[in-house]
Amino acid sequence: MIRPSLNGGSGSRSGGAVEGDETPQEAAARELYEEVGIRASVEEFSGPHAEALVEFEWSEYAFTQDQVFFAIRVNGEAGAGAVSFEHMEQIEKDTTTGYRWWSVAELEATEEVVHPEDLPVILKRVAAAGSGGDQRR
């Protein structure tokens, strides 16, 4: 899922920072709920499938972020995979214009800006990994 943003119009996926003694998987589960309202247990995540150190600006903030990419399968219809922005911070609500689910082919074909730029490669790695495993390069 990618969320377009008013802040530069680029697409982003859900994510955030590890808090306290959280593991990266625990942070991923918490952020998934906070940003899109989907509850998942740590055991449901596969990966990590990729890692990257990136610098970017969002709103009036500059970030240097160590990104770790996990994957989870969700039902995109009503139920466990229903998307809700109810738990986002206000600044996220103010800058998020919507969301959509993308296929790898759509990501490869789009001229829209999507981050990270190698997201199709990461998603192919997820598909190749099947139901789990560390597939970093």
mmCIF file of C-alpha atoms in Angstrom:
data_model
loop_
_atom_site.group_PDB
_atom_site.id
_atom_site.type_symbol
_atom_site.label_atom_id
_atom_site.label_comp_id
_atom_site.label_asym_id
_atom_site.label_seq_id
_atom_site.Cartn_x
_atom_site.Cartn_y
_atom_site.Cartn_z
ATOM 1 C CA MET A 1 0.000 0.000 0.000
ATOM 2 C CA ILE A 2 1.253 3.459 -0.861
ATOM 3 C CA ARG A 3 -0.068 6.752 0.526
ATOM 4 C CA PRO A 4 0.218 9.843 -1.658
ATOM 5 C CA SER A 5 1.139 12.964 0.283
ATOM 6 C CA LEU A 6 0.459 16.665 -0.073
ATOM 7 C CA ASN A 7 4.078 17.173 0.882
ATOM 8 C CA GLY A 8 5.684 16.910 -2.556
ATOM 9 C CA GLY A 9 3.083 14.502 -3.897
ATOM 10 C CA SER A 10 5.355 11.487 -3.515
ATOM 11 C CA GLY A 11 4.093 8.110 -2.436
ATOM 12 C CA SER A 12 5.231 6.537 0.786
ATOM 13 C CA ARG A 13 4.633 3.299 2.587
ATOM 14 C CA SER A 14 3.848 2.946 6.269
ATOM 15 C CA GLY A 15 6.673 3.094 8.759
ATOM 16 C CA GLY A 16 8.161 4.812 11.726
ATOM 17 C CA ALA A 17 10.693 4.592 14.505
ATOM 18 C CA VAL A 18 11.533 1.864 16.986
ATOM 19 C CA GLU A 19 10.491 3.007 20.459
ATOM 20 C CA GLY A 20 12.195 2.005 23.711
ATOM 21 C CA ASP A 21 13.060 -1.689 23.829
ATOM 22 C CA GLU A 22 10.926 -2.649 20.805
ATOM 23 C CA THR A 23 12.303 -5.016 18.207
ATOM 24 C CA PRO A 24 12.039 -3.847 14.595
ATOM 25 C CA GLN A 25 9.172 -6.336 14.115
ATOM 26 C CA GLU A 26 7.317 -4.965 17.151
ATOM 27 C CA ALA A 27 7.765 -1.441 15.798
ATOM 28 C CA ALA A 28 6.450 -2.577 12.393
ATOM 29 C CA ALA A 29 3.322 -4.065 14.001
ATOM 30 C CA ARG A 30 2.703 -0.916 16.070
ATOM 31 C CA GLU A 31 3.292 1.438 13.132
ATOM 32 C CA LEU A 32 1.046 -0.621 10.844
ATOM 33 C CA TYR A 33 -1.784 -0.113 13.341
ATOM 34 C CA GLU A 34 -1.029 3.559 14.047
ATOM 35 C CA GLU A 35 -0.704 4.540 10.392
ATOM 36 C CA VAL A 36 -3.265 2.375 8.606
ATOM 37 C CA GLY A 37 -5.351 0.746 11.357
ATOM 38 C CA ILE A 38 -4.357 -2.857 10.577
ATOM 39 C CA ARG A 39 -3.609 -5.075 13.581
ATOM 40 C CA ALA A 40 -1.038 -7.834 13.148
ATOM 41 C CA SER A 41 1.124 -9.921 15.430
ATOM 42 C CA VAL A 42 4.903 -9.901 15.173
ATOM 43 C CA GLU A 43 4.782 -13.509 13.944
ATOM 44 C CA GLU A 44 2.768 -12.482 10.870
ATOM 45 C CA PHE A 45 5.649 -10.400 9.463
ATOM 46 C CA SER A 46 8.226 -11.951 7.149
ATOM 47 C CA GLY A 47 11.680 -10.561 6.568
ATOM 48 C CA PRO A 48 13.528 -8.345 6.820
ATOM 49 C CA HIS A 49 13.551 -8.236 3.021
ATOM 50 C CA ALA A 50 15.694 -5.102 2.627
ATOM 51 C CA GLU A 51 17.496 -2.430 4.632
ATOM 52 C CA ALA A 52 18.564 1.071 3.667
ATOM 53 C CA LEU A 53 19.923 4.240 5.241
ATOM 54 C CA VAL A 54 18.139 7.240 3.719
ATOM 55 C CA GLU A 55 17.906 10.979 4.240
ATOM 56 C CA PHE A 56 14.716 12.866 3.393
ATOM 57 C CA GLU A 57 12.512 15.787 4.343
ATOM 58 C CA TRP A 58 8.886 15.499 5.363
ATOM 59 C CA SER A 59 6.823 18.519 6.262
ATOM 60 C CA GLU A 60 9.259 20.824 8.069
ATOM 61 C CA TYR A 61 11.419 17.950 9.361
ATOM 62 C CA ALA A 62 14.698 16.499 8.035
ATOM 63 C CA PHE A 63 15.295 12.794 8.710
ATOM 64 C CA THR A 64 18.129 10.322 8.530
ATOM 65 C CA GLN A 65 16.471 6.951 8.773
ATOM 66 C CA ASP A 66 17.651 3.359 8.930
ATOM 67 C CA GLN A 67 14.855 1.562 7.082
ATOM 68 C CA VAL A 68 14.086 -2.131 7.521
ATOM 69 C CA PHE A 69 11.455 -3.657 5.229
ATOM 70 C CA PHE A 70 9.118 -6.377 6.470
ATOM 71 C CA ALA A 71 6.111 -7.848 4.684
ATOM 72 C CA ILE A 72 2.698 -9.003 5.793
ATOM 73 C CA ARG A 73 -0.279 -10.347 3.864
ATOM 74 C CA VAL A 74 -3.561 -8.563 4.532
ATOM 75 C CA ASN A 75 -7.100 -8.924 3.280
ATOM 76 C CA GLY A 76 -7.767 -5.630 1.471
ATOM 77 C CA GLU A 77 -11.514 -5.859 2.001
ATOM 78 C CA ALA A 78 -13.495 -5.135 5.172
ATOM 79 C CA GLY A 79 -12.124 -6.955 8.171
ATOM 80 C CA ALA A 80 -8.549 -7.491 9.275
ATOM 81 C CA GLY A 81 -7.143 -5.592 6.284
ATOM 82 C CA ALA A 82 -9.512 -2.622 6.354
ATOM 83 C CA VAL A 83 -7.493 0.602 6.161
ATOM 84 C CA SER A 84 -8.148 3.404 8.635
ATOM 85 C CA PHE A 85 -6.215 6.598 9.264
ATOM 86 C CA GLU A 86 -7.947 7.091 12.630
ATOM 87 C CA HIS A 87 -4.794 6.427 14.692
ATOM 88 C CA MET A 88 -2.398 8.636 12.696
ATOM 89 C CA GLU A 89 -0.823 11.700 14.207
ATOM 90 C CA GLN A 90 -2.535 14.904 13.078
ATOM 91 C CA ILE A 91 0.332 15.980 10.812
ATOM 92 C CA GLU A 92 0.098 12.628 9.008
ATOM 93 C CA LYS A 93 -3.667 13.030 8.594
ATOM 94 C CA ASP A 94 -3.182 16.558 7.287
ATOM 95 C CA THR A 95 -0.704 15.459 4.599
ATOM 96 C CA THR A 96 -2.150 12.096 3.521
ATOM 97 C CA THR A 97 -4.475 12.362 0.528
ATOM 98 C CA GLY A 98 -5.482 8.693 0.227
ATOM 99 C CA TYR A 99 -4.064 5.251 -0.421
ATOM 100 C CA ARG A 100 -4.090 2.442 -2.936
ATOM 101 C CA TRP A 101 -2.729 -1.069 -3.274
ATOM 102 C CA TRP A 102 -0.191 -1.464 -6.096
ATOM 103 C CA SER A 103 1.019 -4.522 -7.987
ATOM 104 C CA VAL A 104 4.700 -4.905 -8.861
ATOM 105 C CA ALA A 105 3.827 -4.344 -12.538
ATOM 106 C CA GLU A 106 2.032 -1.079 -11.690
ATOM 107 C CA LEU A 107 5.006 0.131 -9.652
ATOM 108 C CA GLU A 108 7.407 -0.714 -12.473
ATOM 109 C CA ALA A 109 5.239 1.114 -15.033
ATOM 110 C CA THR A 110 4.332 4.248 -13.081
ATOM 111 C CA GLU A 111 5.913 7.627 -13.641
ATOM 112 C CA GLU A 112 4.751 8.723 -10.175
ATOM 113 C CA VAL A 113 7.431 9.163 -7.523
ATOM 114 C CA VAL A 114 7.366 6.232 -5.110
ATOM 115 C CA HIS A 115 9.772 5.631 -2.244
ATOM 116 C CA PRO A 116 11.940 3.685 -2.094
ATOM 117 C CA GLU A 117 12.666 3.724 -5.799
ATOM 118 C CA ASP A 118 13.571 0.024 -5.712
ATOM 119 C CA LEU A 119 10.236 -0.972 -4.115
ATOM 120 C CA PRO A 120 9.379 -3.307 -7.057
ATOM 121 C CA VAL A 121 12.659 -5.162 -6.470
ATOM 122 C CA ILE A 122 11.890 -5.478 -2.760
ATOM 123 C CA LEU A 123 8.374 -6.781 -3.504
ATOM 124 C CA LYS A 124 9.757 -9.361 -5.922
ATOM 125 C CA ARG A 125 12.120 -10.462 -3.153
ATOM 126 C CA VAL A 126 9.132 -10.786 -0.795
ATOM 127 C CA ALA A 127 7.256 -12.922 -3.327
ATOM 128 C CA ALA A 128 10.320 -15.116 -3.884
ATOM 129 C CA ALA A 129 10.715 -15.609 -0.138
ATOM 130 C CA GLY A 130 7.175 -16.949 0.190
ATOM 131 C CA SER A 131 6.039 -17.138 3.780
ATOM 132 C CA GLY A 132 9.172 -15.923 5.517
ATOM 133 C CA GLY A 133 12.895 -15.744 5.789
ATOM 134 C CA ASP A 134 15.615 -13.134 5.582
ATOM 135 C CA GLN A 135 15.953 -12.122 1.940
ATOM 136 C CA ARG A 136 18.274 -9.094 2.238
ATOM 137 C CA ARG A 137 20.975 -8.418 -0.310
#
